[in-house]
mmCIF file of N, CA and C in Angstrom:
data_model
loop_
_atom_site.group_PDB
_atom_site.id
_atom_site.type_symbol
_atom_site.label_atom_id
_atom_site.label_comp_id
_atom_site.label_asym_id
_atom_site.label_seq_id
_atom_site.Cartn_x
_atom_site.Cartn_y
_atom_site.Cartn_z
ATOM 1 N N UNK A 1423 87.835 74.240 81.339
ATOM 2 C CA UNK A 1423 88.875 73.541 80.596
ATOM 3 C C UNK A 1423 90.105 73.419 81.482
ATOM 4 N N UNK A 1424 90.005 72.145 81.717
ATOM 5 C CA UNK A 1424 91.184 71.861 82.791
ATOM 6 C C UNK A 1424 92.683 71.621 81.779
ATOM 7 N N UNK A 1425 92.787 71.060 80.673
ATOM 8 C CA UNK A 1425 94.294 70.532 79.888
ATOM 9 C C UNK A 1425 94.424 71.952 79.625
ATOM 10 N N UNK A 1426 95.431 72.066 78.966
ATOM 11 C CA UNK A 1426 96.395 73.024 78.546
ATOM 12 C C UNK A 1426 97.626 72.060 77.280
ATOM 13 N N UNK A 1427 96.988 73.114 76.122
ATOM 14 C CA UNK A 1427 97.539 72.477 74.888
ATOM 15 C C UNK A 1427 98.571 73.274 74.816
ATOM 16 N N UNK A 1428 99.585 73.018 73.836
ATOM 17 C CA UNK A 1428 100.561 73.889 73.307
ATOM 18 C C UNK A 1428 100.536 73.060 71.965
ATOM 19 N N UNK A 1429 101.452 74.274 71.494
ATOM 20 C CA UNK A 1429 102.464 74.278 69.847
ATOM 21 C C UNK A 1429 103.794 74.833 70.074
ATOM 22 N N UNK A 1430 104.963 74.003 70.264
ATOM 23 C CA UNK A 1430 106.380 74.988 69.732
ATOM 24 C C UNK A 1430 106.592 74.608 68.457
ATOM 25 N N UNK A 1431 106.963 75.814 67.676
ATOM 26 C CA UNK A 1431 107.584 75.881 66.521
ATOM 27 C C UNK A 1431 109.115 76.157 67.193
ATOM 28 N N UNK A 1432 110.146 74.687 66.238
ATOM 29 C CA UNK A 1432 111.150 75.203 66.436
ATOM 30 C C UNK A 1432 112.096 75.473 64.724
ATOM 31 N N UNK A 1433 112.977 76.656 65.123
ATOM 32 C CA UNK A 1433 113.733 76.793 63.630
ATOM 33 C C UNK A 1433 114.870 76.437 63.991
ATOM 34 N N UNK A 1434 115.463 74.849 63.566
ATOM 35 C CA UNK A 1434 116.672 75.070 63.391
ATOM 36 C C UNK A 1434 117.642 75.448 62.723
ATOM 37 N N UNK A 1435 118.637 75.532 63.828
ATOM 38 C CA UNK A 1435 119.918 76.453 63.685
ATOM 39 C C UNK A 1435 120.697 75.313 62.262
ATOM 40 N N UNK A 1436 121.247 76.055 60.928
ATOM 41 C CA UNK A 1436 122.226 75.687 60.355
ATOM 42 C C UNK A 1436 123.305 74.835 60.914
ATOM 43 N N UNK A 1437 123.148 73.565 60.557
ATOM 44 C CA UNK A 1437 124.347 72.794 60.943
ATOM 45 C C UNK A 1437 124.262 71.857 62.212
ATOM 46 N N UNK A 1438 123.154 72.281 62.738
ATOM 47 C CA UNK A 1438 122.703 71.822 64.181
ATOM 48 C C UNK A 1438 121.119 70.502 63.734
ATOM 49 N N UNK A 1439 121.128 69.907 63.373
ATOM 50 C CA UNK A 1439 120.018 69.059 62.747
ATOM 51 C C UNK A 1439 120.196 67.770 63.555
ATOM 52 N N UNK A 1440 121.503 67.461 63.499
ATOM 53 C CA UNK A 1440 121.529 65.958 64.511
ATOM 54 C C UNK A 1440 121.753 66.283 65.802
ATOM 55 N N UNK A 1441 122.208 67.102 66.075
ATOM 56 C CA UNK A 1441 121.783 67.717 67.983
ATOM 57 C C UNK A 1441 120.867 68.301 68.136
ATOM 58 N N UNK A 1442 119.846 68.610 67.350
ATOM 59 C CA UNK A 1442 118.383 68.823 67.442
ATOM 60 C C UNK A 1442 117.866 67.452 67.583
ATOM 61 N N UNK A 1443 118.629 66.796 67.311
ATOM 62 C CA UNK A 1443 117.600 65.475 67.135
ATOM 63 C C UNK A 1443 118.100 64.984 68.308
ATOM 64 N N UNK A 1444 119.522 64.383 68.786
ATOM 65 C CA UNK A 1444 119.566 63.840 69.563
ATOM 66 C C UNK A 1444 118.917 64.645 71.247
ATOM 67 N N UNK A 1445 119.051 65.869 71.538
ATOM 68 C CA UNK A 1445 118.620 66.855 72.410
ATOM 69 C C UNK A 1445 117.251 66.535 72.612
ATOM 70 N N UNK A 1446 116.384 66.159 71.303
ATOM 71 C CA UNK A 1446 114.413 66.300 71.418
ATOM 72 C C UNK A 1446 114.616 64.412 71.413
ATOM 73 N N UNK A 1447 115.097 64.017 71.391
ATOM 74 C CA UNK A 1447 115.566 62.453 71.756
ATOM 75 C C UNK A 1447 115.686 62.247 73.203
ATOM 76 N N UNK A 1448 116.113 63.425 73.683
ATOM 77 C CA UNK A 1448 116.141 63.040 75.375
ATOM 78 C C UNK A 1448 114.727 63.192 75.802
ATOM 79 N N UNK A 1449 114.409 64.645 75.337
ATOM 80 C CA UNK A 1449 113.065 64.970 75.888
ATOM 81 C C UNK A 1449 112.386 64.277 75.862
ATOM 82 N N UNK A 1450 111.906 63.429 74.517
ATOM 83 C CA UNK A 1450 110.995 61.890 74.378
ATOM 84 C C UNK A 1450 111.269 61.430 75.159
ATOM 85 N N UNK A 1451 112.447 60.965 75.336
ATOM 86 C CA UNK A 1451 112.847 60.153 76.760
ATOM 87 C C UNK A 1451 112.078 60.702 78.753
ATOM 88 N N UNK A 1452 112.320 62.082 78.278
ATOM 89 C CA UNK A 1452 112.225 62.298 79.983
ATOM 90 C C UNK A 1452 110.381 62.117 79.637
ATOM 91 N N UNK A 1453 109.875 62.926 78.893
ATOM 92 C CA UNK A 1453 108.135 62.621 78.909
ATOM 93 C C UNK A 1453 107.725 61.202 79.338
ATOM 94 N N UNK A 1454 108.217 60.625 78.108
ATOM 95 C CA UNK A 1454 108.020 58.728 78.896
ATOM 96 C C UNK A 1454 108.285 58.497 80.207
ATOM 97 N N UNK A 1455 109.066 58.943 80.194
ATOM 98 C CA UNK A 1455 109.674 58.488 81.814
ATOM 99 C C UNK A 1455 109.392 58.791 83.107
ATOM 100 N N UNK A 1456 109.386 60.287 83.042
ATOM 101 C CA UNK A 1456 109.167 61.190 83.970
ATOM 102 C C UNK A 1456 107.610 61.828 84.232
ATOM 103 N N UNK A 1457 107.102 62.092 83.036
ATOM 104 C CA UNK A 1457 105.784 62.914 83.238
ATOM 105 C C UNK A 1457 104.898 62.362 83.542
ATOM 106 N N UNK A 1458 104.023 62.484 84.347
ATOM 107 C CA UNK A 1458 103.039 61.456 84.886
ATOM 108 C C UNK A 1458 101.264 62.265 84.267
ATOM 109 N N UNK A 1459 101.363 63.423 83.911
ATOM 110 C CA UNK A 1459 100.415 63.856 83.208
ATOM 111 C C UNK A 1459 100.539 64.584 81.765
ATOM 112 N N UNK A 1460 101.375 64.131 80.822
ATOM 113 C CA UNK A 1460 101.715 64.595 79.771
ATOM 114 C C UNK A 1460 100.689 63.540 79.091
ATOM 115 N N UNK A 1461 99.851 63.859 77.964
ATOM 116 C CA UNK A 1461 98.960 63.261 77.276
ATOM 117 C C UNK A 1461 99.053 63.070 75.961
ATOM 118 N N UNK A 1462 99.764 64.062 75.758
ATOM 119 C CA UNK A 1462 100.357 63.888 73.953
ATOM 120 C C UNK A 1462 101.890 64.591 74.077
ATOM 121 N N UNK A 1463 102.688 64.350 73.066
ATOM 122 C CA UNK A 1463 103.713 65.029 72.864
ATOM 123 C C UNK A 1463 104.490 64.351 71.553
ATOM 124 N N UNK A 1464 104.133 64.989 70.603
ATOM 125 C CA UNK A 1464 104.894 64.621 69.489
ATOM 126 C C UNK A 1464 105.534 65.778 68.464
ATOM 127 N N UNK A 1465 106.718 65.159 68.337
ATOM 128 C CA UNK A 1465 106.918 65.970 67.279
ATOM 129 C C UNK A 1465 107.095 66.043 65.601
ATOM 130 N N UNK A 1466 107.066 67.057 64.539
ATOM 131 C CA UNK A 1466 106.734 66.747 63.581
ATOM 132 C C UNK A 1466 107.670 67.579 62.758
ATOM 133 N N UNK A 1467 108.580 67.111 61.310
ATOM 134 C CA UNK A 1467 109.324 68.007 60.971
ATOM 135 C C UNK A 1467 108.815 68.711 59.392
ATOM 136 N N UNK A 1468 109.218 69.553 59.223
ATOM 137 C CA UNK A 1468 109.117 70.077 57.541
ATOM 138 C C UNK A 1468 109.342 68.963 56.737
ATOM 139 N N UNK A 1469 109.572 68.940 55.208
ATOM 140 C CA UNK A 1469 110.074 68.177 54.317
ATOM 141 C C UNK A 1469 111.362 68.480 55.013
ATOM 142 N N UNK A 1470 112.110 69.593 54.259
ATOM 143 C CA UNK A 1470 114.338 69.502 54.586
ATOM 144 C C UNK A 1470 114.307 69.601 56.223
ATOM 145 N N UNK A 1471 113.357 69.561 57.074
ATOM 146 C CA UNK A 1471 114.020 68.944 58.285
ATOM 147 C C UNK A 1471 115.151 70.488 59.008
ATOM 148 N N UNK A 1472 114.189 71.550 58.648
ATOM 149 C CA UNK A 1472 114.540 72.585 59.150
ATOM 150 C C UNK A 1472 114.025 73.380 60.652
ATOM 151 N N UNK A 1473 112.548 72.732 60.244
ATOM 152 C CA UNK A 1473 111.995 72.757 61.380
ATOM 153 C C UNK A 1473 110.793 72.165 61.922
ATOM 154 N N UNK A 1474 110.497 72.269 62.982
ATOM 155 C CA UNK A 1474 109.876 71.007 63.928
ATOM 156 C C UNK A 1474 108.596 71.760 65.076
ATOM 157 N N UNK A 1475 107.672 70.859 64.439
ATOM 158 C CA UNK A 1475 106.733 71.381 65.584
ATOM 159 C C UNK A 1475 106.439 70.515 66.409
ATOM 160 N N UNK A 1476 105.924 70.990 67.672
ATOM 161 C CA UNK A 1476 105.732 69.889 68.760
ATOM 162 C C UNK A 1476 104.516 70.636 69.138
ATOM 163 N N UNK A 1477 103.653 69.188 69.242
ATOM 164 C CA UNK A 1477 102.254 69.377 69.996
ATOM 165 C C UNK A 1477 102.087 68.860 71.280
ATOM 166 N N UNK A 1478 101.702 69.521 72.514
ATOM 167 C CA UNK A 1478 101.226 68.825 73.513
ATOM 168 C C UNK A 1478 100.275 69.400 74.209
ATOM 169 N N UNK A 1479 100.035 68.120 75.059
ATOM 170 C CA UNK A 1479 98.632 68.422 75.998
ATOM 171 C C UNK A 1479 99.083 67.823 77.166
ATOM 172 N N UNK A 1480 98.613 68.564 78.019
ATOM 173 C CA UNK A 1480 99.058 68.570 79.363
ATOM 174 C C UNK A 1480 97.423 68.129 80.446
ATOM 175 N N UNK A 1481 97.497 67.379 81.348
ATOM 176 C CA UNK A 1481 96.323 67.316 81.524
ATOM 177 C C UNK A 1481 95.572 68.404 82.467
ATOM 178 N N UNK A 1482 96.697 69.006 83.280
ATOM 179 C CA UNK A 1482 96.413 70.373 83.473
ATOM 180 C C UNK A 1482 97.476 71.187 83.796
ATOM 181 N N UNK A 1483 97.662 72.518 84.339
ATOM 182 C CA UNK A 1483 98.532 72.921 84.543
ATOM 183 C C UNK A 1483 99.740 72.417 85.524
ATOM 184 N N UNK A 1484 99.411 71.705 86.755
ATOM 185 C CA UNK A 1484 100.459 70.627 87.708
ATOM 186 C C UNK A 1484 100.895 69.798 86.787
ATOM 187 N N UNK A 1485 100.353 69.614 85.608
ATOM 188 C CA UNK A 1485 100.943 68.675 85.202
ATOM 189 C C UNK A 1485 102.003 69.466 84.181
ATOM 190 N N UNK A 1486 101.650 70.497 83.511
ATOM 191 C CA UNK A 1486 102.796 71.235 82.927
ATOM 192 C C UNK A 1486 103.774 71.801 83.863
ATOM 193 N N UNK A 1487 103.602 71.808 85.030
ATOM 194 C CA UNK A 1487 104.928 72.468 85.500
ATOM 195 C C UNK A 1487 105.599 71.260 85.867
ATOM 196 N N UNK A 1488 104.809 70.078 86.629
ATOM 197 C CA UNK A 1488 105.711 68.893 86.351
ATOM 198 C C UNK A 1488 106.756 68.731 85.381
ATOM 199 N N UNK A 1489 106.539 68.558 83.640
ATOM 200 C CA UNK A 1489 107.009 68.434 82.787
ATOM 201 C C UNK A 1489 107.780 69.598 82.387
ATOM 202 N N UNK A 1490 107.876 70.949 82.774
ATOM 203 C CA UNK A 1490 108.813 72.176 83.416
ATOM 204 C C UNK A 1490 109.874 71.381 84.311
ATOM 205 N N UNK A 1491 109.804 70.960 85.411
ATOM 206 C CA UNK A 1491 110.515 71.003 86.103
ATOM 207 C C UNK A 1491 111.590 69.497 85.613
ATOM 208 N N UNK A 1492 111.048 68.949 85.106
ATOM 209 C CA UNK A 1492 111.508 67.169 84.558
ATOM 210 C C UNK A 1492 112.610 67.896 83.472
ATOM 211 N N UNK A 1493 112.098 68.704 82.712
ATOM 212 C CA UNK A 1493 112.995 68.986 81.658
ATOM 213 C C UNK A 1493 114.413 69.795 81.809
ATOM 214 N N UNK A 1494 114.260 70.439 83.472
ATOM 215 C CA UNK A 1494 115.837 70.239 83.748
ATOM 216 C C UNK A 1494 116.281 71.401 82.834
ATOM 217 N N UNK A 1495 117.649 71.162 83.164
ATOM 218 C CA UNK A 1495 118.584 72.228 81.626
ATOM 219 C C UNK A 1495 118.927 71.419 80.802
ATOM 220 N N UNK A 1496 118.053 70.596 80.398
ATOM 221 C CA UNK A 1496 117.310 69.476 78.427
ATOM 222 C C UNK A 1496 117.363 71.123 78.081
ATOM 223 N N UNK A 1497 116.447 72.129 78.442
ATOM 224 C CA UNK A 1497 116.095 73.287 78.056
ATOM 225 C C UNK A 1497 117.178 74.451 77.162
ATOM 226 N N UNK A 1498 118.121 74.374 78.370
ATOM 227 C CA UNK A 1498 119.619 75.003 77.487
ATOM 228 C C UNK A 1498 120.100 74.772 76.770
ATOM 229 N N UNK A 1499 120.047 73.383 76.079
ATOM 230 C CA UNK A 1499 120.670 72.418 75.317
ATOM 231 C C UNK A 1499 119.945 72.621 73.898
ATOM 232 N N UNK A 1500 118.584 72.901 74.065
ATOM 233 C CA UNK A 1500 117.946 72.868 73.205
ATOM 234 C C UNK A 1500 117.627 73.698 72.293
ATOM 235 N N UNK A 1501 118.115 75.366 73.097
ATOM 236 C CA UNK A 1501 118.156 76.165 72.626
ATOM 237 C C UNK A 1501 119.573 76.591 71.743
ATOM 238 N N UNK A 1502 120.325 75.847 72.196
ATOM 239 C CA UNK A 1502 121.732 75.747 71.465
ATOM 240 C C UNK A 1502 121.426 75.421 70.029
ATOM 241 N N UNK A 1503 120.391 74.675 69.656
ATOM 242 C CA UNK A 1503 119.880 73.969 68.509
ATOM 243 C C UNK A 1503 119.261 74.612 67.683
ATOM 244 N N UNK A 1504 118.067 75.572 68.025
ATOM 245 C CA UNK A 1504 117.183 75.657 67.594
ATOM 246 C C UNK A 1504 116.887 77.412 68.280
ATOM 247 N N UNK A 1505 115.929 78.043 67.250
ATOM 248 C CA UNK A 1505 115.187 79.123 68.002
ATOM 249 C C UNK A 1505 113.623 78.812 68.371
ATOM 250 N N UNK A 1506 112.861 79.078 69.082
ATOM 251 C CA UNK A 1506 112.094 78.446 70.113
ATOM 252 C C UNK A 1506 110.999 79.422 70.164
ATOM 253 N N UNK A 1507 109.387 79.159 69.770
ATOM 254 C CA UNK A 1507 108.717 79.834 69.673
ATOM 255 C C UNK A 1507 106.850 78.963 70.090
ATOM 256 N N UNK A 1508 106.364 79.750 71.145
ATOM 257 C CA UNK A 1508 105.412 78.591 71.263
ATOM 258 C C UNK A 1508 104.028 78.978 71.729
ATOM 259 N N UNK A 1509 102.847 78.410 71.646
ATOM 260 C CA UNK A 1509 101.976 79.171 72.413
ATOM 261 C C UNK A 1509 101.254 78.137 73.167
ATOM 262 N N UNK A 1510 100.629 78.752 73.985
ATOM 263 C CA UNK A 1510 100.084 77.475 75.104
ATOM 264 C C UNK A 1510 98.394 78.071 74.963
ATOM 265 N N UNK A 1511 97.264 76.640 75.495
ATOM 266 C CA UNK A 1511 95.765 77.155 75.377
ATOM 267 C C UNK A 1511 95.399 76.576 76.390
ATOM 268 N N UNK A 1512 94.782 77.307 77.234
ATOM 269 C CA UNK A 1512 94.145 76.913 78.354
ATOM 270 C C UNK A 1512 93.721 78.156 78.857
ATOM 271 N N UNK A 1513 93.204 77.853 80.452
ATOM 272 C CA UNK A 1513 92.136 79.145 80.859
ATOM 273 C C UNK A 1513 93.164 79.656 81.704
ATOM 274 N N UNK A 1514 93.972 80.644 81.897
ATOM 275 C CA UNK A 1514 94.712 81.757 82.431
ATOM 276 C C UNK A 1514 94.486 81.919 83.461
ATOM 277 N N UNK A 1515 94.970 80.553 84.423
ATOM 278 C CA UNK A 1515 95.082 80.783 85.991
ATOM 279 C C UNK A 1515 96.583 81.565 86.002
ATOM 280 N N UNK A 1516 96.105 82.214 87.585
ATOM 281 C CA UNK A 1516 97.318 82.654 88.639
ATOM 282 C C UNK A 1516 98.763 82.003 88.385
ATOM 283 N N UNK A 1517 98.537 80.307 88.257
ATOM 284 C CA UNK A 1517 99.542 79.583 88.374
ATOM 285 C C UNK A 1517 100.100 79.752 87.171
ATOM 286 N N UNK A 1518 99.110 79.397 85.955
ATOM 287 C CA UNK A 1518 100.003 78.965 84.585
ATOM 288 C C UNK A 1518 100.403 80.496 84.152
ATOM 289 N N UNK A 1519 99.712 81.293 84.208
ATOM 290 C CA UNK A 1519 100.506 83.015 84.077
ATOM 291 C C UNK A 1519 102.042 83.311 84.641
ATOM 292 N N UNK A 1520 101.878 82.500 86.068
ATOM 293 C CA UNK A 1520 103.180 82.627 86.759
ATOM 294 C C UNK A 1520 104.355 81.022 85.864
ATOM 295 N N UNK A 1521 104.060 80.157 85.776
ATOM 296 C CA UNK A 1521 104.406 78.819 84.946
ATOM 297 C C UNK A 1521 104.988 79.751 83.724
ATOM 298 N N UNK A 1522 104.524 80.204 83.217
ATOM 299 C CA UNK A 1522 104.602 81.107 81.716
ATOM 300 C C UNK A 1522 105.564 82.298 81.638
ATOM 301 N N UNK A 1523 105.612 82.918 82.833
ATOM 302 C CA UNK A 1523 106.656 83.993 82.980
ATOM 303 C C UNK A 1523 107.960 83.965 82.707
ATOM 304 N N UNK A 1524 107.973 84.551 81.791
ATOM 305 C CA UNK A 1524 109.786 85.104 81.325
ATOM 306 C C UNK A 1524 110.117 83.900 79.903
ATOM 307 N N UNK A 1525 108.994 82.624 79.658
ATOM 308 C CA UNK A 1525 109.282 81.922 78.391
ATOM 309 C C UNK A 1525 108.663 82.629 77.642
ATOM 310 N N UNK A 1526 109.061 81.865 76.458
ATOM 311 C CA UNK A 1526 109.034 82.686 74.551
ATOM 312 C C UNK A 1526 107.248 81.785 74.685
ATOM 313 N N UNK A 1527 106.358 81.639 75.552
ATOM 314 C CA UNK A 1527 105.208 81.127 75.381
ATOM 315 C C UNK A 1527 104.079 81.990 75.610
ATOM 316 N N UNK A 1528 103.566 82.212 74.324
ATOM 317 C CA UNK A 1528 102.429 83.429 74.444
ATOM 318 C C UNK A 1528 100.985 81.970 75.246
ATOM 319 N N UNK A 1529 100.055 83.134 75.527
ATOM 320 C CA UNK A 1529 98.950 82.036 76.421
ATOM 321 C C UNK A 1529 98.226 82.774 75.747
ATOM 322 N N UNK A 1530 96.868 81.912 75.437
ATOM 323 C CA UNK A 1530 95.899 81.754 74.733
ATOM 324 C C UNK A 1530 94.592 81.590 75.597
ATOM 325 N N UNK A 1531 93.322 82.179 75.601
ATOM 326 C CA UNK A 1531 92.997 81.484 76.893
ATOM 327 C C UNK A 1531 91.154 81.571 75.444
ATOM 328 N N UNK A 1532 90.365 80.260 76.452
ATOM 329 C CA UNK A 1532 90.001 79.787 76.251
ATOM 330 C C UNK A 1532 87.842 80.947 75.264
ATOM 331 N N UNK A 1533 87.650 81.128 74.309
ATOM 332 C CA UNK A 1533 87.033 81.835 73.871
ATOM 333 C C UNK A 1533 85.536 80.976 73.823
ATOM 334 N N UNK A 1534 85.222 79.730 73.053
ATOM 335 C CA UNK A 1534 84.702 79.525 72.539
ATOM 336 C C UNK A 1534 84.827 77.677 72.300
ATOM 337 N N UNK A 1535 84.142 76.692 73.110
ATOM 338 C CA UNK A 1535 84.779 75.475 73.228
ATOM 339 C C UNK A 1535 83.557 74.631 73.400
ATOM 340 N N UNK A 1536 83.631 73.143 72.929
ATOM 341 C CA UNK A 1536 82.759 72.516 72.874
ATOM 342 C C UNK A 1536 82.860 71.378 74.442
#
């Protein structure tokens, strides 16, 4: 299994709802723009718009650190917004272990796949 999926759950922060939006407004922006192996990336909110999940697939790990490195300090900004919680699925190379180090992204690695 070469992609590498994720899920962030984000909770936003009280009062912070339209700079959550405009902030994950850029990010749409840099994915389009910038990522050259990002395969999905959408995001999705509760009913009251408290909080937001985002799904993506990466087509492999170069391509997630690509989309690491594109996102810049988008990252700081975002956390101003929101608290940030996520897990990633793929097979637990060297690289994406090291890619993964020190984020709120637990890794998942691959059990049972068609």
């Amino acid at each position: 299994m070469n992609e590498i999926l994720g899920i962030g759950r984000l909770k936003i922060h009280d009062g912070k709802l339209e700079e959550f939006k405009r902030v994950a407004s850029q990010f749409m922006q840099v994915v389009r723009t910038k990522d050259t192996g990002t395969l999905q990336y959408e995001l999705y909110f509760n009913s009251d718009q408290t909080e937001c999940i985002v799904l993506e697939r990466y087509r492999d790990v170069h391509a997630l650190l690509d989309h690491q490195r594109n996102m810049g300090g988008l990252m700081e900004a975002l956390l101003e917004t929101c608290t940030v919680s996520s897990d990633a699925f793929g097979t637990a190379t060297p690289e994406l272990i090291k890619a993964l180090e020190g984020s709120p992204v637990r890794l998942f690695s691959p059990y049972q796949t068609l």
